[in-house]
Each structure stands twice: as structure tokens, then as C-alpha cells.
PDB file of C-alpha atoms and ligand atoms in Angstrom:
ATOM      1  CA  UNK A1144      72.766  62.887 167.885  1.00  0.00           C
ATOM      2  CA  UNK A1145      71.249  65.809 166.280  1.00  0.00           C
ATOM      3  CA  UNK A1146      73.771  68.085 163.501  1.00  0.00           C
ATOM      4  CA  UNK A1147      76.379  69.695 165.310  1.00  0.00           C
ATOM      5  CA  UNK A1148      78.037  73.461 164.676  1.00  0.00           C
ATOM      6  CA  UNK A1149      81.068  74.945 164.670  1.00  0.00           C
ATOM      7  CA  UNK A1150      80.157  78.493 164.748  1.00  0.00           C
ATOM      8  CA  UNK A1151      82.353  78.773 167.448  1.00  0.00           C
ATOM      9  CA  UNK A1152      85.745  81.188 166.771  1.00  0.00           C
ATOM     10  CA  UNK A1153      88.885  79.229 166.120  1.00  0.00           C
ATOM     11  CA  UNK A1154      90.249  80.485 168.683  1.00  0.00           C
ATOM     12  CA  UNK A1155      88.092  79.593 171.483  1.00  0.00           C
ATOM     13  CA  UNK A1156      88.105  76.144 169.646  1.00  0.00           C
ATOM     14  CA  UNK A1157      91.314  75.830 170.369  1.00  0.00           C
ATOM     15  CA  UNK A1158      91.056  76.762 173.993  1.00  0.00           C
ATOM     16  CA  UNK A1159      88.047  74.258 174.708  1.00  0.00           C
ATOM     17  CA  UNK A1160      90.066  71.169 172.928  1.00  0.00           C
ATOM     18  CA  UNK A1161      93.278  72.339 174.875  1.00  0.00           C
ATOM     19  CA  UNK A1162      91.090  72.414 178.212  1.00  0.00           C
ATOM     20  CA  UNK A1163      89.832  69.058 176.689  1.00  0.00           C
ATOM     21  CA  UNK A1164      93.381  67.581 177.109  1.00  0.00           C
ATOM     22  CA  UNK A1165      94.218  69.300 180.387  1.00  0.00           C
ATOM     23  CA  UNK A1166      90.590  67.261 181.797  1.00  0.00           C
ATOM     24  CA  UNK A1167      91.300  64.173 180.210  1.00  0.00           C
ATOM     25  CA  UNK A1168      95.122  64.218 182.139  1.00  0.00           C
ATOM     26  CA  UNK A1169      93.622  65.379 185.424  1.00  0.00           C
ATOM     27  CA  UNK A1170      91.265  62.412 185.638  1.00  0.00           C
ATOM     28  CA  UNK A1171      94.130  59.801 184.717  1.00  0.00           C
ATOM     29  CA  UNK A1172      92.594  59.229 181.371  1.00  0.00           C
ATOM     30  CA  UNK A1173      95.317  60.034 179.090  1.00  0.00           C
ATOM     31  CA  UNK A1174      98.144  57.373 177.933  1.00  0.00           C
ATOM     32  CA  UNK A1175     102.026  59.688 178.084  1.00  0.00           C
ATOM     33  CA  UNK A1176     101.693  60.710 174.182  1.00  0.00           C
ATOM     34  CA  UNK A1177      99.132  58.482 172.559  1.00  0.00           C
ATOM     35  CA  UNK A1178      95.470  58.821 171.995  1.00  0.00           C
ATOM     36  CA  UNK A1179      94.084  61.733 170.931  1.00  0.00           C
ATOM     37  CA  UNK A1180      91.128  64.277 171.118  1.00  0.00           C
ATOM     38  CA  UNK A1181      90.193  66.356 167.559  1.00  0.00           C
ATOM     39  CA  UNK A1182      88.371  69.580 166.479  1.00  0.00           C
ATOM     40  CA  UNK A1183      87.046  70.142 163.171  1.00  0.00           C
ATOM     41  CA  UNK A1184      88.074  73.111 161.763  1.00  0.00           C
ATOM     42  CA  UNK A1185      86.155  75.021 158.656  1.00  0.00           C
ATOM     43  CA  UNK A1186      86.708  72.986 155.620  1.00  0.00           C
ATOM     44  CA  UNK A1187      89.603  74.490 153.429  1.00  0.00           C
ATOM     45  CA  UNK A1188      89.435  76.140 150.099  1.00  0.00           C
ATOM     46  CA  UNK A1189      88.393  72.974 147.818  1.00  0.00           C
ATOM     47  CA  UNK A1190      85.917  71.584 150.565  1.00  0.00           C
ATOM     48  CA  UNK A1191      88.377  69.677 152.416  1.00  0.00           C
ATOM     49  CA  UNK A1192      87.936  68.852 155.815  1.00  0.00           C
ATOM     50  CA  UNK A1193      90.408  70.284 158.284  1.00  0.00           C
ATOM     51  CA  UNK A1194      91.033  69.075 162.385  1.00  0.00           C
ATOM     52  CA  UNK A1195      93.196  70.305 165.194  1.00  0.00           C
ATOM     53  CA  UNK A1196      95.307  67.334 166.584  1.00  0.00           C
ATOM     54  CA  UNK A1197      97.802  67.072 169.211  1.00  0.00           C
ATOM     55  CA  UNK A1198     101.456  67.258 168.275  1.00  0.00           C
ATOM     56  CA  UNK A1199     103.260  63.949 168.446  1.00  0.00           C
ATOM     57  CA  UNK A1200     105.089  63.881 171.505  1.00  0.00           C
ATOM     58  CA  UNK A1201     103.407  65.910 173.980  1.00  0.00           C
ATOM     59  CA  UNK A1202     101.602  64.835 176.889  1.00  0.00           C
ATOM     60  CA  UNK A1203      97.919  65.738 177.588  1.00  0.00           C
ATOM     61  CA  UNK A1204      99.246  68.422 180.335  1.00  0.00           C
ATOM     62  CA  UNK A1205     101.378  70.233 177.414  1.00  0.00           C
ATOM     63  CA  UNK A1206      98.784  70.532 174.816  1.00  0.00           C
ATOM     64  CA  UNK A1207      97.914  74.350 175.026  1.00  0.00           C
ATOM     65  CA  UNK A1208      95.739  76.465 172.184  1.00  0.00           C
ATOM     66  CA  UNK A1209      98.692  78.011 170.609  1.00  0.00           C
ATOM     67  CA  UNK A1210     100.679  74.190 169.898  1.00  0.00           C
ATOM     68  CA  UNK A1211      97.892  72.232 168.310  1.00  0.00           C
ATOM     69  CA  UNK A1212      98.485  71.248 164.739  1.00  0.00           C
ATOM     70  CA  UNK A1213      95.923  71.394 161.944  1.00  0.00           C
ATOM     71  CA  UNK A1214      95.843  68.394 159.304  1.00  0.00           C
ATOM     72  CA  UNK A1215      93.416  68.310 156.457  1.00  0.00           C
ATOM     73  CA  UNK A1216      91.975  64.389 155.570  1.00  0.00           C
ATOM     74  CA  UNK A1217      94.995  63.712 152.850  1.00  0.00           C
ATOM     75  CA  UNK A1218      97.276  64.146 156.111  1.00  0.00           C
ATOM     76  CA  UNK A1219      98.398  67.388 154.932  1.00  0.00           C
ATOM     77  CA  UNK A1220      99.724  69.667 157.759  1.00  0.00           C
ATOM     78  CA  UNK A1221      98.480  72.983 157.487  1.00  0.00           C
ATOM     79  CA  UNK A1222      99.902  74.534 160.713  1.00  0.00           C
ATOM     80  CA  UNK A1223     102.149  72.849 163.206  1.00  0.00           C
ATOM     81  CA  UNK A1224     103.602  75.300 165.644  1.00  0.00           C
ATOM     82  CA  UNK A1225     106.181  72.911 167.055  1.00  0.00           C
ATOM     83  CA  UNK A1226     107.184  70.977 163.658  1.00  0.00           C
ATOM     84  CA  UNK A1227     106.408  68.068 165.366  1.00  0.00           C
ATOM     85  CA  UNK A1228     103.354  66.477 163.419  1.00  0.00           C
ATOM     86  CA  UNK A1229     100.690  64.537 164.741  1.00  0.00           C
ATOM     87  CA  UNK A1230     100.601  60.501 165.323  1.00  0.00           C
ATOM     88  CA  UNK A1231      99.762  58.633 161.814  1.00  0.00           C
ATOM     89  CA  UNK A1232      97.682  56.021 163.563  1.00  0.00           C
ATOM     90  CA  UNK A1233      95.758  59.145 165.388  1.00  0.00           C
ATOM     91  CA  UNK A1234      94.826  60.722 161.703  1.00  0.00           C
ATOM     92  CA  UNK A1235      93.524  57.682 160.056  1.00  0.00           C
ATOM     93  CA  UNK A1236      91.082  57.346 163.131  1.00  0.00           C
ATOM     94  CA  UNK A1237      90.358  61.022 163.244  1.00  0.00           C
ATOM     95  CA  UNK A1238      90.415  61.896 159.950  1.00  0.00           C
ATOM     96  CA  UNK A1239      87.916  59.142 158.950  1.00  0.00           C
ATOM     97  CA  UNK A1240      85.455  60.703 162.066  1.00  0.00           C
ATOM     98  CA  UNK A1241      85.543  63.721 160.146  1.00  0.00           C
ATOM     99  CA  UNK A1242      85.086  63.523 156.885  1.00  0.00           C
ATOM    100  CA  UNK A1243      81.632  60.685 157.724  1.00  0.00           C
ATOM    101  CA  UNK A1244      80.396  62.509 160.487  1.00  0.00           C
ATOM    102  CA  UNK A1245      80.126  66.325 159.816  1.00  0.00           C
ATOM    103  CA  UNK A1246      77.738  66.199 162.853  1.00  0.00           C
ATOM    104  CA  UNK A1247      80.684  65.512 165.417  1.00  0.00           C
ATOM    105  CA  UNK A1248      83.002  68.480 166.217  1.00  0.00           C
ATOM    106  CA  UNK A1249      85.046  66.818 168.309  1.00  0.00           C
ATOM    107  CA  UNK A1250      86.416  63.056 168.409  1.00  0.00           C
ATOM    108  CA  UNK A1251      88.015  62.085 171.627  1.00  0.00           C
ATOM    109  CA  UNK A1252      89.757  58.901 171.820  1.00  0.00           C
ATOM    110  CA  UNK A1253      91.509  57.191 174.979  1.00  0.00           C
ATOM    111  CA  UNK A1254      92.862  53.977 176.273  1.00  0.00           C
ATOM    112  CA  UNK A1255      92.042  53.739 179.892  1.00  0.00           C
ATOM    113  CA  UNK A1256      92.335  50.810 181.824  1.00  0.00           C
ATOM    114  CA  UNK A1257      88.805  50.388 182.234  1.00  0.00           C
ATOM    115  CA  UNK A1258      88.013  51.535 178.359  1.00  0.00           C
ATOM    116  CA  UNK A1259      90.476  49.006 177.422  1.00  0.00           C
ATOM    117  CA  UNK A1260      89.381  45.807 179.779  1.00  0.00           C
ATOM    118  CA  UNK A1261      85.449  46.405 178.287  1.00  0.00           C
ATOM    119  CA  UNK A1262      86.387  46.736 174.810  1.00  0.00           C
ATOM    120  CA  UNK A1263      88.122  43.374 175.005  1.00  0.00           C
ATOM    121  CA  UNK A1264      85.716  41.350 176.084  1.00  0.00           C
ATOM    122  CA  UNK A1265      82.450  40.393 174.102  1.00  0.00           C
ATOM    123  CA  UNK A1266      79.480  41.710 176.286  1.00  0.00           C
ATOM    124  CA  UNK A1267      80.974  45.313 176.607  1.00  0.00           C
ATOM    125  CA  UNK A1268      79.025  47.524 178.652  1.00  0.00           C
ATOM    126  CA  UNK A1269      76.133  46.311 180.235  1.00  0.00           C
ATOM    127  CA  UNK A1270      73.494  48.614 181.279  1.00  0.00           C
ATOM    128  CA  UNK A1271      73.641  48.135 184.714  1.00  0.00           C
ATOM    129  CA  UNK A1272      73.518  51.405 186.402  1.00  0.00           C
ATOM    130  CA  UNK A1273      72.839  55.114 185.571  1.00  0.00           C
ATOM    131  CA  UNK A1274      76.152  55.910 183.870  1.00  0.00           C
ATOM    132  CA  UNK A1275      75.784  53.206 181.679  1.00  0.00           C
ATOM    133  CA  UNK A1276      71.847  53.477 181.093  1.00  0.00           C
ATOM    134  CA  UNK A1277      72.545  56.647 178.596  1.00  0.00           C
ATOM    135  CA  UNK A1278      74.899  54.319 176.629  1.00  0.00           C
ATOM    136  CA  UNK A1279      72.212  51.198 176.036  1.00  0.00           C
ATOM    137  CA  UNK A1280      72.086  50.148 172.172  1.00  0.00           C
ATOM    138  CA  UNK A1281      73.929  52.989 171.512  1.00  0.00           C
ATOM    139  CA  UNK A1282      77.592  51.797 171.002  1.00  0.00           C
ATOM    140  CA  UNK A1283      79.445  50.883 168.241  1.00  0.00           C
ATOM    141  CA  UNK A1284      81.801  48.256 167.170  1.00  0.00           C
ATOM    142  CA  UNK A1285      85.162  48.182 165.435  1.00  0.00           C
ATOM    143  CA  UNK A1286      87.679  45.169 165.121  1.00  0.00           C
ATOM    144  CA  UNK A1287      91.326  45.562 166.008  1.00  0.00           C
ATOM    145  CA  UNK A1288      93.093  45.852 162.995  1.00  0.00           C
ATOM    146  CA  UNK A1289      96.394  46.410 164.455  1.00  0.00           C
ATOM    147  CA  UNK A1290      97.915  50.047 164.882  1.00  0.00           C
ATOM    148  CA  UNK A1291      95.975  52.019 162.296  1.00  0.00           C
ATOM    149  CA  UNK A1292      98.258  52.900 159.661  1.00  0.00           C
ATOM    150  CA  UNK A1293      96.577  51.430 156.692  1.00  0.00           C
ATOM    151  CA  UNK A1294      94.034  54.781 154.829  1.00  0.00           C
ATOM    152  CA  UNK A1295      91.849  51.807 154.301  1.00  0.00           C
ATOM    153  CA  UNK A1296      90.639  50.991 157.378  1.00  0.00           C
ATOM    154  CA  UNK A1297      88.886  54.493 157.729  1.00  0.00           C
ATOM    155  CA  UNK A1298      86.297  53.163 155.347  1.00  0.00           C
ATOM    156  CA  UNK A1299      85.646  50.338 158.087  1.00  0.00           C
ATOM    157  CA  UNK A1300      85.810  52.580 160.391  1.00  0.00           C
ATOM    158  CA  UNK A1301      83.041  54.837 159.311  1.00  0.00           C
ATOM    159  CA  UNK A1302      80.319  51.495 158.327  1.00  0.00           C
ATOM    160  CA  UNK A1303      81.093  50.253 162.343  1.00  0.00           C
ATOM    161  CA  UNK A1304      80.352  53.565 163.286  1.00  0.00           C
ATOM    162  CA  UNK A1305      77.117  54.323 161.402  1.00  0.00           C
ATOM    163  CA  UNK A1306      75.698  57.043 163.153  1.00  0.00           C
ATOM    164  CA  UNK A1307      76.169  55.919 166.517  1.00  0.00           C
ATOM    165  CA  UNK A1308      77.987  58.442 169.084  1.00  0.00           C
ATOM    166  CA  UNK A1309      80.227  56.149 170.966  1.00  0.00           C
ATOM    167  CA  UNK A1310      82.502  53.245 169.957  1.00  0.00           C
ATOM    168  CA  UNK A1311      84.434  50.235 171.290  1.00  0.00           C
ATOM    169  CA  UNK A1312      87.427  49.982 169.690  1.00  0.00           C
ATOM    170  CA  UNK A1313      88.335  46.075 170.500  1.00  0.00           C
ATOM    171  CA  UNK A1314      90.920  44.849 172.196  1.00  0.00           C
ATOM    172  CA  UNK A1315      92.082  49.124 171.810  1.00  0.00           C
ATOM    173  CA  UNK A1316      90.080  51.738 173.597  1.00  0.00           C
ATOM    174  CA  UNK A1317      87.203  53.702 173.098  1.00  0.00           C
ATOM    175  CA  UNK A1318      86.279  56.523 170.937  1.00  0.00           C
ATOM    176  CA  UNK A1319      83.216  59.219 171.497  1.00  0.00           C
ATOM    177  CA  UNK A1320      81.910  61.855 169.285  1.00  0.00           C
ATOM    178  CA  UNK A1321      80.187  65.467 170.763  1.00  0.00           C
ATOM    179  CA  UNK A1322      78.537  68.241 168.792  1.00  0.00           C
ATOM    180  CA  UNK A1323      80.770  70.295 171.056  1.00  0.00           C
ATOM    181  CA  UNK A1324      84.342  69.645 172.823  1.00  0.00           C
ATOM    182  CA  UNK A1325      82.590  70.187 175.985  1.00  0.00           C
ATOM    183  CA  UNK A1326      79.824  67.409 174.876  1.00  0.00           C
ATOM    184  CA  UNK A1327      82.203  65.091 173.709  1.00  0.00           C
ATOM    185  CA  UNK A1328      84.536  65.177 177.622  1.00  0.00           C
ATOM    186  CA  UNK A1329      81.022  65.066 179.111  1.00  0.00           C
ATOM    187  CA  UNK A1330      80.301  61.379 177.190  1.00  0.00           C
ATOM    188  CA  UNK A1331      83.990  60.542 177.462  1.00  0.00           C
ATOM    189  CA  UNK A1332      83.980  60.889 181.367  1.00  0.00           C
ATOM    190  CA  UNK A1333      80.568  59.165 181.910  1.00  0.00           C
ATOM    191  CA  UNK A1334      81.816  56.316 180.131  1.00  0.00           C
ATOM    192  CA  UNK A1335      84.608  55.751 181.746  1.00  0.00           C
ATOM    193  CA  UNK A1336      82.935  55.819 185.086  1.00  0.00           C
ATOM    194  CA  UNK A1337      79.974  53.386 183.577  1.00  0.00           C
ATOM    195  CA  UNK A1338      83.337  51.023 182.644  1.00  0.00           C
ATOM    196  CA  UNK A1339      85.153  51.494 186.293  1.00  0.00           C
ATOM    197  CA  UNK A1340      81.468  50.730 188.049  1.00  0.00           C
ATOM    198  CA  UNK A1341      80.565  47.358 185.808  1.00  0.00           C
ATOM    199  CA  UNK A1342      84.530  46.520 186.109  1.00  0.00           C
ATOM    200  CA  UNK A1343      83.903  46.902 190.046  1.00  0.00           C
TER     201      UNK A1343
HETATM  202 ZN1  LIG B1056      94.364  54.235 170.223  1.00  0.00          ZN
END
């Protein structure tokens, strides 16, 4: 995946990564208040990197542009329009994303059914139709840990990754990286059909 850019506004960030939640819920992808889908955000005034999250405790169909909360990688909240902070398992995921991979601008993260069945089981996804082809030696790895509150496993996080664009998180979900929000639903989507088909 070539560098990505976020020369985009902030505001019309927000609106793609809002419309980014809104998709994911329409196509039965989302899970009530968990998982999550992130923007990076300029980097702050000492060169930290910054993210839109979703506020803990909304569903997918009540994210919006204006609610999103921004969190630099200490876990700092920098805006949160609701007070209601974002999941602690969902920033160590995100947060480690970000500050490896300056190429992604959006991380998108779900536990489907079909996500979940594939990343338990050892083969994964197979290449066996035109979904899937795209997605051939190009997947990543990452052993359940448990819920991801331990900072440390971000390091682990980032060497399974490498600089792959799409990652099984075992016995979890799946997580997908785009140079754009719009790139990242695109991959997110695909793969979830590839996973329905082989699971079919
Ligand atoms: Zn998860």
C-alpha cells in the first residue's frame, strides 16, 4: 500500500469516518458499542499522533461528525463532545495502527460473524474466489491476547502487522487499514463478503 494523505479538511474527515460508521451499521457489520473505525488527525504540537474514535457507548447509527472524540497515542483526550471517552481496548489497537503505520488514515476494525468464524480457525481465508483473490498473501496475523488493555501488546501488534493492509485478529475479528476512510470501508466490505462466500 503506497503512503497515504490526509490533506483532507478535518471536517470532511469527520464526515467520511461518521458515514464510515453509518455503512458499517447498514450492512450488519457493527457489534451494539464495540469495535471501532479511526481517523488520523494532524499530529499535535510535540509530533504526537492524534485519531478520531467513537465515543464509548454509542452505536454505529449514532456516531455523527460533530460527537467523535479525538485521543492522542498516550490516551489523552483532546476533544470529546459527549464526555463519554472512547473504549480502552479500542485505543491500544488503534493507537498502535497509528503511530507504525503513518501510511493508513483510517483503521477499521469489526467482529462480524463471518470475520470472527475465519479468524478462528488456522487456514483463514482461502483464495477461492474474486473477493478473496485481492486478499492472497496479503493478511496478517495477531494472537488473541485477551481484551487489549495491556500498552504492551501494541508493540506486538505493529511486528504481526508489518506492512501488510489487512489483519486477522484470532479468535477476535478483523482489522483493515485504507489510505482513505473510503479505501479502508471498500477493503472492509470485500472482506467480509470473501469470509461469508468461503463460510458458504
Ligand atoms: Zn475487537
Amino acid at each position: 500500500m503506497p503512503d497515504g494523505t490526509t490533506d483532507l479538511p478535518v471536517s470532511a474527515l469527520r464526515r467520511d469516518l461518521a458515514a464510515a460508521y453509518r455503512l458499517i451499521a447498514l450492512e450488519g457489520m457493527d457489534d451494539s458499542i464495540y469495535t471501532h473505525i479511526s481517523a488520523r488527525l494532524p499530529d499535535g504540537p510535540d509530533g504526537e499522533k492524534r485519531f478520531l474514535l467513537n465515543p464509548y457507548g454509542l452505536r454505529f447509527d449514532e456516531v455523527t461528525a460533530s460527537n467523535l472524540v479525538t485521543v492522542d497515542e498516550t490516551g489523552a483526550v483532546i476533544d470529546d463532545p459527549y464526555g463519554s471517552g472512547v473504549n480502552a481496548a479500542g485505543f491500544t489497537i488503534h493507537s498502535a495502527v497509528h503511530m507504525a503505520r503513518h501510511d493508513a488514515v483510517c483503521v477499521l476494525h469489526t467482529h462480524t460473524v463471518a470475520g470472527v468464524a475465519l479468524s478462528s480457525v488456522r487456514e483463514g481465508l482461502l483464495p477461492l474466489n474474486q473477493w478473496s483473490a485481492q486478499f492472497h498473501n496479503r493478511i496478517a496475523f495477531h494472537d488473541y491476547e485477551g481484551i487489549a488493555l495491556d500498552l504492551a501488546e501494541r508493540d506486538r501488534i505493529v511486528d504481526d502487522l508489518g506492512r501488510k493492509y489487512v489483519m486477522f485478529l484470532r479468535n477476535h475479528g478483523v482489522l483493515v487499514l485504507g489510505r482513505s476512510v473510503g479505501e479502508a470501508v471498500t477493503y472492509a466490505m470485500n472482506l467480509e463478503r470473501s469470509c461469508q462466500a468461503q463460510i458458504a
